[in-house]
Tab-separated table of C-alpha atoms and ligand atoms in Angstrom:
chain	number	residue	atom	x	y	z
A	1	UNK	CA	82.984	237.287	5.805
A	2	UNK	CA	83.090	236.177	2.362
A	3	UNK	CA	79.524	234.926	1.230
A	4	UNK	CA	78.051	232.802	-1.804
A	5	UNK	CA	74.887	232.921	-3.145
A	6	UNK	CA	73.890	230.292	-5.848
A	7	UNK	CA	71.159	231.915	-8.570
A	8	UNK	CA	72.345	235.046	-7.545
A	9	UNK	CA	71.833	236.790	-11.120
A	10	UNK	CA	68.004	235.878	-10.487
A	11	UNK	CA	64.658	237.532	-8.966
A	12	UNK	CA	65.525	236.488	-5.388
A	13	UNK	CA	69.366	236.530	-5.530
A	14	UNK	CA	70.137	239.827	-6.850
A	15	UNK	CA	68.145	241.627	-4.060
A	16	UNK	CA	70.086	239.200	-1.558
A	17	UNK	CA	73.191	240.114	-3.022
A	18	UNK	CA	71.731	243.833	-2.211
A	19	UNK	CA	71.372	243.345	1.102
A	20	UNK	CA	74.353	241.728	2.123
A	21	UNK	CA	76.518	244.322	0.347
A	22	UNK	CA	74.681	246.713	2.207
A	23	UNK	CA	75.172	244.685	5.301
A	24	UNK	CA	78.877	244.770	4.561
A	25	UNK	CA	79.699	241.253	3.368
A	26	UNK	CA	81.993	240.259	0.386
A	27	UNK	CA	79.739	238.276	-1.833
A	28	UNK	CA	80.542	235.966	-4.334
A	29	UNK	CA	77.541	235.812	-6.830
A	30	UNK	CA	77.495	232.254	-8.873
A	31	UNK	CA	74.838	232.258	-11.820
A	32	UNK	CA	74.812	230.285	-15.263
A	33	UNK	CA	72.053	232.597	-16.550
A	34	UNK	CA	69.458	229.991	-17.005
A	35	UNK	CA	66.744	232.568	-15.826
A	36	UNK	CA	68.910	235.320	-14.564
A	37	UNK	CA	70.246	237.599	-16.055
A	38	UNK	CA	73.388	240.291	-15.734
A	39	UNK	CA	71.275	242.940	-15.640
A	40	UNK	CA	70.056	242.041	-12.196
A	41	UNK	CA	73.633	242.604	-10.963
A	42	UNK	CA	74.820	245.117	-13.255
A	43	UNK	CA	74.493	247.806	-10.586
A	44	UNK	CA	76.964	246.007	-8.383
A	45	UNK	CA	79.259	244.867	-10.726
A	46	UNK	CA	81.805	247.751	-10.118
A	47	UNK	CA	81.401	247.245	-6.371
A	48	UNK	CA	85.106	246.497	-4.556
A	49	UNK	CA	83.188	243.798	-1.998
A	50	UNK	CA	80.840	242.129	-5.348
A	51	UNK	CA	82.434	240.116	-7.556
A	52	UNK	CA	80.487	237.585	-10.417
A	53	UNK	CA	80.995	234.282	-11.470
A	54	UNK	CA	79.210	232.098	-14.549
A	55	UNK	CA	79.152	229.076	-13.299
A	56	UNK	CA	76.935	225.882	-13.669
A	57	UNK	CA	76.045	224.330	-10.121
A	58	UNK	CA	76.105	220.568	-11.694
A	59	UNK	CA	79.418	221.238	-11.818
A	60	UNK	CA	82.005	221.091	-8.945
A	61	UNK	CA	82.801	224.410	-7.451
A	62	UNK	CA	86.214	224.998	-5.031
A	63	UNK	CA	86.222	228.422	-3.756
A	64	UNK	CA	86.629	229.522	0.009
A	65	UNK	CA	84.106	230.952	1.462
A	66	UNK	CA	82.416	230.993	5.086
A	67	UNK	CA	78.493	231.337	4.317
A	68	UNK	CA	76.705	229.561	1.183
A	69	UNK	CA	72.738	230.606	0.401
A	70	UNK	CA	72.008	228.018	-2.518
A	71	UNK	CA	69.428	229.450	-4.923
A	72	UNK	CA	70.279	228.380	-8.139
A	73	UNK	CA	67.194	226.644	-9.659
A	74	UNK	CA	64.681	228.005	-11.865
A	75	UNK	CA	61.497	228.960	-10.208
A	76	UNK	CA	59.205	229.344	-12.512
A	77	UNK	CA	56.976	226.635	-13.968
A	78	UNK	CA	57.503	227.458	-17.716
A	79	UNK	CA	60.933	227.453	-16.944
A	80	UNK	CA	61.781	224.964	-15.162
A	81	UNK	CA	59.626	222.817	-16.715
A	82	UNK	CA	61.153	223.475	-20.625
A	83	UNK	CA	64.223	221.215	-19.029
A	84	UNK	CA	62.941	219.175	-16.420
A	85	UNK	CA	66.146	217.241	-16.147
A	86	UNK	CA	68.369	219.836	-16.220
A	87	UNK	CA	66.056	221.032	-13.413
A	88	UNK	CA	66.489	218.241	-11.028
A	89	UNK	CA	70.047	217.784	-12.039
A	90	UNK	CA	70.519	221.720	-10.421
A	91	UNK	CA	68.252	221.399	-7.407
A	92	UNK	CA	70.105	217.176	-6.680
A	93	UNK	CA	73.935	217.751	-8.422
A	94	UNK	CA	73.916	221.584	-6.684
A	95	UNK	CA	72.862	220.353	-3.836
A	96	UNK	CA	75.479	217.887	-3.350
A	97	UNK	CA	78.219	220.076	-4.956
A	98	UNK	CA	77.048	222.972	-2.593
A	99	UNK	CA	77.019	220.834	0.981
A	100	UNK	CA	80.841	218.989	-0.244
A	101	UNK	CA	81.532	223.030	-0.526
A	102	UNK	CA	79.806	223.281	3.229
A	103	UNK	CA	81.384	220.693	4.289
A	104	UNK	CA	85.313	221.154	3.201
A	105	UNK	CA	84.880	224.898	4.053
A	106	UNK	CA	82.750	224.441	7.014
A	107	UNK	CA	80.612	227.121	5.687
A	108	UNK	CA	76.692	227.522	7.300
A	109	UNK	CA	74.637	226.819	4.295
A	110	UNK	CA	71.223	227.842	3.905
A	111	UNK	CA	68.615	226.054	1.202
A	112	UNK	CA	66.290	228.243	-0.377
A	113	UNK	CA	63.476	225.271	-0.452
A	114	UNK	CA	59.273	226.023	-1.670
A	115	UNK	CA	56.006	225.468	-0.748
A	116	UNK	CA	55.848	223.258	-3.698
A	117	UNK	CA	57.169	220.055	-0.986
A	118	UNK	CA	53.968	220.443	-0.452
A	119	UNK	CA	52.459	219.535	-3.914
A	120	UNK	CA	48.520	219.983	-3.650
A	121	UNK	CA	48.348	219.963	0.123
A	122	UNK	CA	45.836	218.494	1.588
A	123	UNK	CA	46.148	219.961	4.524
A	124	UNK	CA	45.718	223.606	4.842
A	125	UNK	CA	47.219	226.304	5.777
A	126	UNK	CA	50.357	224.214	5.690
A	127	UNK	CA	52.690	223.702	8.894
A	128	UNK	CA	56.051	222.486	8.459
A	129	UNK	CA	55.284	219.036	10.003
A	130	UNK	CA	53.007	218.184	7.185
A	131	UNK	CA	54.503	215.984	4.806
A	132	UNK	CA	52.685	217.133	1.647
A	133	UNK	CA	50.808	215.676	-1.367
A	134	UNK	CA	53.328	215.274	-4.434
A	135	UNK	CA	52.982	213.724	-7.556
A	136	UNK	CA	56.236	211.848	-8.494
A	137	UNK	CA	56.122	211.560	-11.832
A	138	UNK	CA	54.090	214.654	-13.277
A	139	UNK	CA	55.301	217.594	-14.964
A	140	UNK	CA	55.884	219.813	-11.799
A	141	UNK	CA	58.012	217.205	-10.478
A	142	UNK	CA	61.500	217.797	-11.646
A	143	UNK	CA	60.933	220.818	-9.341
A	144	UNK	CA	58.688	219.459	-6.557
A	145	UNK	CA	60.726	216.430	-6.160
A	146	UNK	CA	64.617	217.980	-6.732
A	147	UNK	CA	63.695	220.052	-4.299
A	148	UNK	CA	62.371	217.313	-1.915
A	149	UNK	CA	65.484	215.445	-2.598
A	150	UNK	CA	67.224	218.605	-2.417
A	151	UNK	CA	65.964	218.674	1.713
A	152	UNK	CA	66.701	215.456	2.194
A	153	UNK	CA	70.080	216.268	1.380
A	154	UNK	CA	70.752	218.938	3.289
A	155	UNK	CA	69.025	216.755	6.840
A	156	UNK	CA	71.770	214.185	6.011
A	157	UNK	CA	74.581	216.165	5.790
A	158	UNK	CA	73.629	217.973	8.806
A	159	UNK	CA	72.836	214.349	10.724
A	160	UNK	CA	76.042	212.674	8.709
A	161	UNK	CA	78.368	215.241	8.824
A	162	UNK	CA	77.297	217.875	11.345
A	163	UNK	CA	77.063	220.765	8.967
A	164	UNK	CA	75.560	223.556	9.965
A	165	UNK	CA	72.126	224.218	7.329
A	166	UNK	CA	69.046	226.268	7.355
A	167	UNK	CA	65.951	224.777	5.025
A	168	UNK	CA	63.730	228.022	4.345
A	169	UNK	CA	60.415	226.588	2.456
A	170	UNK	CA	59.765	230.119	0.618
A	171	UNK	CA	56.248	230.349	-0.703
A	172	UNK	CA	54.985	232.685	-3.587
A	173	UNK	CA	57.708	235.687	-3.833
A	174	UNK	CA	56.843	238.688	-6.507
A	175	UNK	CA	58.259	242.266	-7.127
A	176	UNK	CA	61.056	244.117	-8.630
A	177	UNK	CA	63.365	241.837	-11.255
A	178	UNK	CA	61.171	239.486	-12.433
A	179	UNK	CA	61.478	238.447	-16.049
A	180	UNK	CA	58.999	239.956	-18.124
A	181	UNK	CA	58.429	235.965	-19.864
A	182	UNK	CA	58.538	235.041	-16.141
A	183	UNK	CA	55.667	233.503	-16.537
A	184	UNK	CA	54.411	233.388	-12.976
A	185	UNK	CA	51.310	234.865	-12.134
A	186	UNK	CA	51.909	238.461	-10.671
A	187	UNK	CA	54.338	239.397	-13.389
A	188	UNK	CA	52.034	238.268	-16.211
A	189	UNK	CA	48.721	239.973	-15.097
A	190	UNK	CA	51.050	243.149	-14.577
A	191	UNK	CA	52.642	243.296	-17.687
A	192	UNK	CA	49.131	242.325	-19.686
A	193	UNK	CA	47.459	244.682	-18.075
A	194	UNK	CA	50.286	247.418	-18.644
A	195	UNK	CA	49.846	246.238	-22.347
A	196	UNK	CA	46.255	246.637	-22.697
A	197	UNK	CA	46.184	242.736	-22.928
A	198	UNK	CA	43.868	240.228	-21.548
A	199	UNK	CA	44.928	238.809	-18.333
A	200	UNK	CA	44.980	235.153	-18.914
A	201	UNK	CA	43.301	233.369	-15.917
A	202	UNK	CA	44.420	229.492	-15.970
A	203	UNK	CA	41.006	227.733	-14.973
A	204	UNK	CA	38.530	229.469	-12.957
A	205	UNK	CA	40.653	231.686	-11.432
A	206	UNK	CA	39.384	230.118	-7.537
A	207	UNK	CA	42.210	228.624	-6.919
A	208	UNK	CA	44.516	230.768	-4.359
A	209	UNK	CA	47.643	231.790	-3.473
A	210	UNK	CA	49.561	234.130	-0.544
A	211	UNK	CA	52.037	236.179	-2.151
A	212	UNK	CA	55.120	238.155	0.056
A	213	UNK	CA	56.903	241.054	-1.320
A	214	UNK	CA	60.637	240.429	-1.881
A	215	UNK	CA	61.922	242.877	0.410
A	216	UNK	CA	60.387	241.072	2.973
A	217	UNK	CA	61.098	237.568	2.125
A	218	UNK	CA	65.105	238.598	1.758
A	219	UNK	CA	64.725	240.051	5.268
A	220	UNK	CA	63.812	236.496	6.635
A	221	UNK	CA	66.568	234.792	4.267
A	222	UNK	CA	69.210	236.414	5.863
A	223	UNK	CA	67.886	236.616	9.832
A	224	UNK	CA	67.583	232.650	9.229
A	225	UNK	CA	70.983	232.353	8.676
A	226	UNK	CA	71.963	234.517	11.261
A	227	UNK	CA	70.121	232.124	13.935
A	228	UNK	CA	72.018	229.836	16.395
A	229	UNK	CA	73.173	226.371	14.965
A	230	UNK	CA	70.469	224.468	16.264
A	231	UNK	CA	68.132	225.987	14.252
A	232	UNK	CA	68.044	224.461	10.760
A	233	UNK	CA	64.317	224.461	9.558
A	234	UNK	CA	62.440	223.774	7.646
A	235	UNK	CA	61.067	226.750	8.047
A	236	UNK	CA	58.219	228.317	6.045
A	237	UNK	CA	58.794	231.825	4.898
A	238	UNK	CA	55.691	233.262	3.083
A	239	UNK	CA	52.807	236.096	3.494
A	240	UNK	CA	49.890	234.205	5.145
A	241	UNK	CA	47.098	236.292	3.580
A	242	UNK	CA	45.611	234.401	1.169
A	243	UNK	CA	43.904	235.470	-2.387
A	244	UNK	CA	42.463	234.011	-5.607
A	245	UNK	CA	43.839	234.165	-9.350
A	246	UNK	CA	40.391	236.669	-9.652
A	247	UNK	CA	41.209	238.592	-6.800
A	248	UNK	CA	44.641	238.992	-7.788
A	249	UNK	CA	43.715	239.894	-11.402
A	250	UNK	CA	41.136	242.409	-9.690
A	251	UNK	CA	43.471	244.059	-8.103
A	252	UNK	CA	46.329	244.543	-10.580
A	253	UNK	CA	43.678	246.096	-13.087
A	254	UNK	CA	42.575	248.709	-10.493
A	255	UNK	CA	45.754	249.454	-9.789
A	256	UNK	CA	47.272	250.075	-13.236
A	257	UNK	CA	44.346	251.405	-14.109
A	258	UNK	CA	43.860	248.846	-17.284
A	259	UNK	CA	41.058	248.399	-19.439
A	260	UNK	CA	42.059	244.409	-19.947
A	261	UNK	CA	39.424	241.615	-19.690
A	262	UNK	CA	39.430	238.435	-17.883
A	263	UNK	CA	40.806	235.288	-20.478
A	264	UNK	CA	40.075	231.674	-19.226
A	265	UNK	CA	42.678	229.476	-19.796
A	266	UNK	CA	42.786	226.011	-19.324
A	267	UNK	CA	44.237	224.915	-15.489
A	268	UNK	CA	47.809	223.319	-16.051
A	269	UNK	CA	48.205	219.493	-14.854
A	270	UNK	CA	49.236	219.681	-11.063
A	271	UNK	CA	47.760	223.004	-9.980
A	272	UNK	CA	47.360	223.463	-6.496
A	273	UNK	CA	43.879	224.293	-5.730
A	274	UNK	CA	45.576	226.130	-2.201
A	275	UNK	CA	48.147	227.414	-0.800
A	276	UNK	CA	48.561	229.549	2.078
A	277	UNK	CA	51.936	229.290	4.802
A	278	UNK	CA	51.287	228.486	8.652
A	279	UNK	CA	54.572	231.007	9.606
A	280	UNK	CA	54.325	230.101	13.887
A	281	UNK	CA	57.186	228.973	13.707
A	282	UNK	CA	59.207	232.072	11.453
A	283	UNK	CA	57.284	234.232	13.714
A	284	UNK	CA	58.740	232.025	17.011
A	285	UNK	CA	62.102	231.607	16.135
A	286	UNK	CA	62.741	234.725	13.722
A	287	UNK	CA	60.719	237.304	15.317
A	288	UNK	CA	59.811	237.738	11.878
A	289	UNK	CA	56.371	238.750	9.782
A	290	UNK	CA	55.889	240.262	6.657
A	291	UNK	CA	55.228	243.664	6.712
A	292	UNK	CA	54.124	244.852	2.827
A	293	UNK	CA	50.666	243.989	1.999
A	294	UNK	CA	49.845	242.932	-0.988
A	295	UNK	CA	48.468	246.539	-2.483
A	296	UNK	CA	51.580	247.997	-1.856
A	297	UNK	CA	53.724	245.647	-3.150
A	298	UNK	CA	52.059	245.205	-6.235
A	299	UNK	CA	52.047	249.237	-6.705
A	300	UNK	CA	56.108	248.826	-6.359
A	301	UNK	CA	56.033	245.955	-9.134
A	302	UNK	CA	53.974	247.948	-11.250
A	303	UNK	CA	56.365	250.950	-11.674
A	304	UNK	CA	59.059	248.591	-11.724
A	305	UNK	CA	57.527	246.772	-14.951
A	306	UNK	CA	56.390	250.318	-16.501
A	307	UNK	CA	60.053	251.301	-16.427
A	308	UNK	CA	61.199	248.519	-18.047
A	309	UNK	CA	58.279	248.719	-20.709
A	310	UNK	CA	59.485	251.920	-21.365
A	311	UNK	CA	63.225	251.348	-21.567
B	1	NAD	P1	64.979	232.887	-10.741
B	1	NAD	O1	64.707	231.950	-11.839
B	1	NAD	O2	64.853	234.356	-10.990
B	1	NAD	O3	66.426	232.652	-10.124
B	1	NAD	C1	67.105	231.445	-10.181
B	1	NAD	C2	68.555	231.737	-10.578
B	1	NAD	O4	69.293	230.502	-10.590
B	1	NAD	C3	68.669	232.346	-11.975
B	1	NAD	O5	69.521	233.464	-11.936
B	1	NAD	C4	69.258	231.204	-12.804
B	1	NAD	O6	70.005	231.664	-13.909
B	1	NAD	C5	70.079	230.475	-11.765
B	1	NAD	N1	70.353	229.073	-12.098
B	1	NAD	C6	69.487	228.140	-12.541
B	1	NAD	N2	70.103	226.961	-12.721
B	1	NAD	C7	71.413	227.158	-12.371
B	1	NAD	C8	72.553	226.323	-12.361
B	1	NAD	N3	72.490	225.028	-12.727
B	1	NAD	N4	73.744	226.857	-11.953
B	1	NAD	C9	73.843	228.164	-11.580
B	1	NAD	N5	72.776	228.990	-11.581
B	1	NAD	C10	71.577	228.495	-11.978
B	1	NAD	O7	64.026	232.453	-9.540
B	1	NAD	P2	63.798	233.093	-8.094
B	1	NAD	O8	62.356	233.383	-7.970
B	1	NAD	O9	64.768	234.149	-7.828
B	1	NAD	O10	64.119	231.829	-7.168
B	1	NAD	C11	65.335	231.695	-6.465
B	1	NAD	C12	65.267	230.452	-5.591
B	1	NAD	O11	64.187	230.572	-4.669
B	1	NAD	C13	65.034	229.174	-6.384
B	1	NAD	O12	65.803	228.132	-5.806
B	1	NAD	C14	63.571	228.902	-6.184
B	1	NAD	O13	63.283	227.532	-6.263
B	1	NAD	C15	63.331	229.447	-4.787
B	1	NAD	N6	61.947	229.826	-4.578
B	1	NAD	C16	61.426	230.958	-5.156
B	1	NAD	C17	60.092	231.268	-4.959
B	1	NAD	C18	59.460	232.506	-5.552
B	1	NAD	O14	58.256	232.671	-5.416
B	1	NAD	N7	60.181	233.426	-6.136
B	1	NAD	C19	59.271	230.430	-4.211
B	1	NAD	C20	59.833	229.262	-3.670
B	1	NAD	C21	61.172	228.983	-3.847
B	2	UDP	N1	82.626	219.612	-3.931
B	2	UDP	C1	82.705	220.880	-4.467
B	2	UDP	N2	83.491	221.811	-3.846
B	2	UDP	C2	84.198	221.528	-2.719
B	2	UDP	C3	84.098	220.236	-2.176
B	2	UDP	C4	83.306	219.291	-2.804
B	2	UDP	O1	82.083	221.190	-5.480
B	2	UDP	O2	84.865	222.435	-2.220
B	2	UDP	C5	81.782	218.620	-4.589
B	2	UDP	C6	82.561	217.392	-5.006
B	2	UDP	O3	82.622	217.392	-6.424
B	2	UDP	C7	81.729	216.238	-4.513
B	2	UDP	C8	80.510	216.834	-3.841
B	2	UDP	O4	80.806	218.197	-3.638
B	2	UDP	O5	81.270	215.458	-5.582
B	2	UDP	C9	80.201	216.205	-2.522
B	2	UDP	O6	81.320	216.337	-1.684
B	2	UDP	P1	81.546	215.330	-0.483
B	2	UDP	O7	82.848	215.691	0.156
B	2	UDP	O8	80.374	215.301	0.393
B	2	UDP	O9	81.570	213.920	-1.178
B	2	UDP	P2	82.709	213.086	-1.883
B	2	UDP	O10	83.739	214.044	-2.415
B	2	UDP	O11	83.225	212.239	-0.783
B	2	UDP	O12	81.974	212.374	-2.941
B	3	UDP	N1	48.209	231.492	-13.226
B	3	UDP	C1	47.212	232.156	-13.918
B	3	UDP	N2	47.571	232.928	-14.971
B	3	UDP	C2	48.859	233.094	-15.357
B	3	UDP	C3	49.887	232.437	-14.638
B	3	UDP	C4	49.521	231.628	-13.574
B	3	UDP	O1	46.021	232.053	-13.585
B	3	UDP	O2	49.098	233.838	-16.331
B	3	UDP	C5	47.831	230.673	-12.052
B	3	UDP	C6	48.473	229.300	-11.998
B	3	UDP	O3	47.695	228.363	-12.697
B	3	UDP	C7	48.495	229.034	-10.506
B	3	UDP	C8	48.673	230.418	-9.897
B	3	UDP	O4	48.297	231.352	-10.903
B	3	UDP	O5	47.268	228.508	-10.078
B	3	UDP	C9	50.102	230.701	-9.446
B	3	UDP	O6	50.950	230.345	-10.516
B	3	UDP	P1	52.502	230.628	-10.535
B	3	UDP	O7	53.042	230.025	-11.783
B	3	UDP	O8	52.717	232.080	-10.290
B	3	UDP	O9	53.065	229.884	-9.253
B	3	UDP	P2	52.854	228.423	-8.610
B	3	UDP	O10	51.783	227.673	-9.343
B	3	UDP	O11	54.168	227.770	-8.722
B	3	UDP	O12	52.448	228.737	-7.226
């Protein structure tokens, strides 16, 4: 079973890549290094079943493989937003190049989707029958809509060409591998507070989130595309406990044990006040809940960022 993961140099590809080299696949790792980065990888480059290749998803890709996980996409909103068309080029052009892959190879391909096709729900927590609350032409939309688009896709392909696709709408994902400049939440406050510098809250810190630990977001990746063909999503793929920016920052100073103060930012354009998953139906059809609260996982994060501080 030879299997491809798209953005597998990143956050959530590398540990993917992990886990199916440890459940005995061959894995073909495609990454342009937009966000990722070799280190991620370095540990399996010498492995006889790994094998890496730089490559830009825009572009056309022939290989032969029987299972495609497409992650490639910057995730987060610094990042994604410093080239919003490059961004929606990945999530639209990779898309297509990924499925005519799919398609000539008929190899399953799973989508790894967000929470952000939701935009500013207003419904809440959000089910996967909700449509969502997007802005079209705001700065989180090269991601919010490519990604949309990026869906829409994949349903057509499965209704136009009977491919076989899984849609997993991951919410909020944190731990080991994330950049330091990452920029998302969890690994800022971690590495400020590790630095003895404010944590920067972006408005009043109310609005909230529900974070899942990687190891058990990667566990629901791969049991979704080990379901039966009829089951192709979306399906939402998240920790339902839900916390504020204060909370969070709370939390990661009284667990590093930091002396940093609170710094109010100002809230970027397109925030979501909420966000929290409804996971009935990952719980139905995968038998599958997170299991690493949010203490834990952030005490797992934490060594991993002191190490590379230290390094
Ligand atoms: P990441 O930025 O660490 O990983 C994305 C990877 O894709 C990087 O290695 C990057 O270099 C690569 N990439 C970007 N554009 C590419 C291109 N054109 N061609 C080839 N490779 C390209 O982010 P992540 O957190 O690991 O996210 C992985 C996927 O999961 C993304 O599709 C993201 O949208 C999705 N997702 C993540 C989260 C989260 O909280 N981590 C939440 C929702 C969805
Ligand atoms: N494609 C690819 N690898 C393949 C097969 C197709 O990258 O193994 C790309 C190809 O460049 C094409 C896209 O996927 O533009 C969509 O392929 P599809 O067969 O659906 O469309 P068509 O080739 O008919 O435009
Ligand atoms: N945020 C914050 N301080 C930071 C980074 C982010 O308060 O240093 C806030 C951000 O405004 C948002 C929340 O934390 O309300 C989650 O942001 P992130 O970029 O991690 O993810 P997303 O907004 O895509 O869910």
């Amino acid at each position: 079973m030879i299997v491809l993961v798209t953005g597998g140099a990143g956050f959530l590809g590398s540990h993917l890549c992990d886990r199916l080299i440890e459940q005995g696949a061959d894995v073909l790792c495609v990454d342009n290094y937009y966000t990722g980065s070799r280190r991620n990888v370095q540990h399996l480059l010498s492995h006889p079943r790994f094998e890496m290749l730089r490559h830009d998803v825009t572009f056309p890709l022939y290989v032969e493989v029987q299972q495609i996980y497409n992650l490639a996409c910057p995730a987060s909103p610094i990042h994604y937003q410093r080239d919003p068309v490059q961004t929606t080029k990945t999530s639209v052009h990779g898309a297509i190049n990924m499925l005519g892959l799919a398609k000539r190879t008929r190899a399953r391909i799973l989508q790894a989707s967000t929470s952000e096709v939701y935009g500013d729900p207003a419904v809440h927590p959000q089910p996967e029958t909700y449509w969502g609350h997007v802005n079209p032409v705001g700065p989180r939309s090269c991601y919010d809509e490519g990604k949309r688009c990026a869906e829409t896709l994949f349903f057509d392909y499965y209704r136009q060409h009977r491919l076989e696709i899984k849609v997993a709408r991951i919410f909020n994902t944190y731990g080991p591998r994330m950049r330091l400049d990452d920029g998302r939440v969890v690994s800022n406050f971690i590495v400020q507070a590790l630095r003895g510098q404010d944590l920067t809250i972006y408005g009043d810190g109310s609005q909230t989130r529900s974070f899942c630990y990687v190891d058990d977001l990667i566990g629901a990746l791969a049991a979704l595309m080990q379901t039966a063909p009829e089951i192709t999503g979306p399906i939402n793929l998240g920790n339902p406990g839900e916390f504020s920016m204060l909370e969070l920052a709370e939390l990661v100073l009284e667990l590093t044990g930091s002396k940093s103060k609170l710094v109010f930012h100002p809230l970027p354009a397109d925030d979501p006040v909420q966000r929290c998953p409804d996971i009935t139906l990952a719980r139905e059809v995968l038998g599958w809940a997170p299991k690493v609260d949010l203490a834990d996982g952030l005490r797992e994060t934490i060594r991993y960022f002191r190490e590379v501080l230290a390094a």
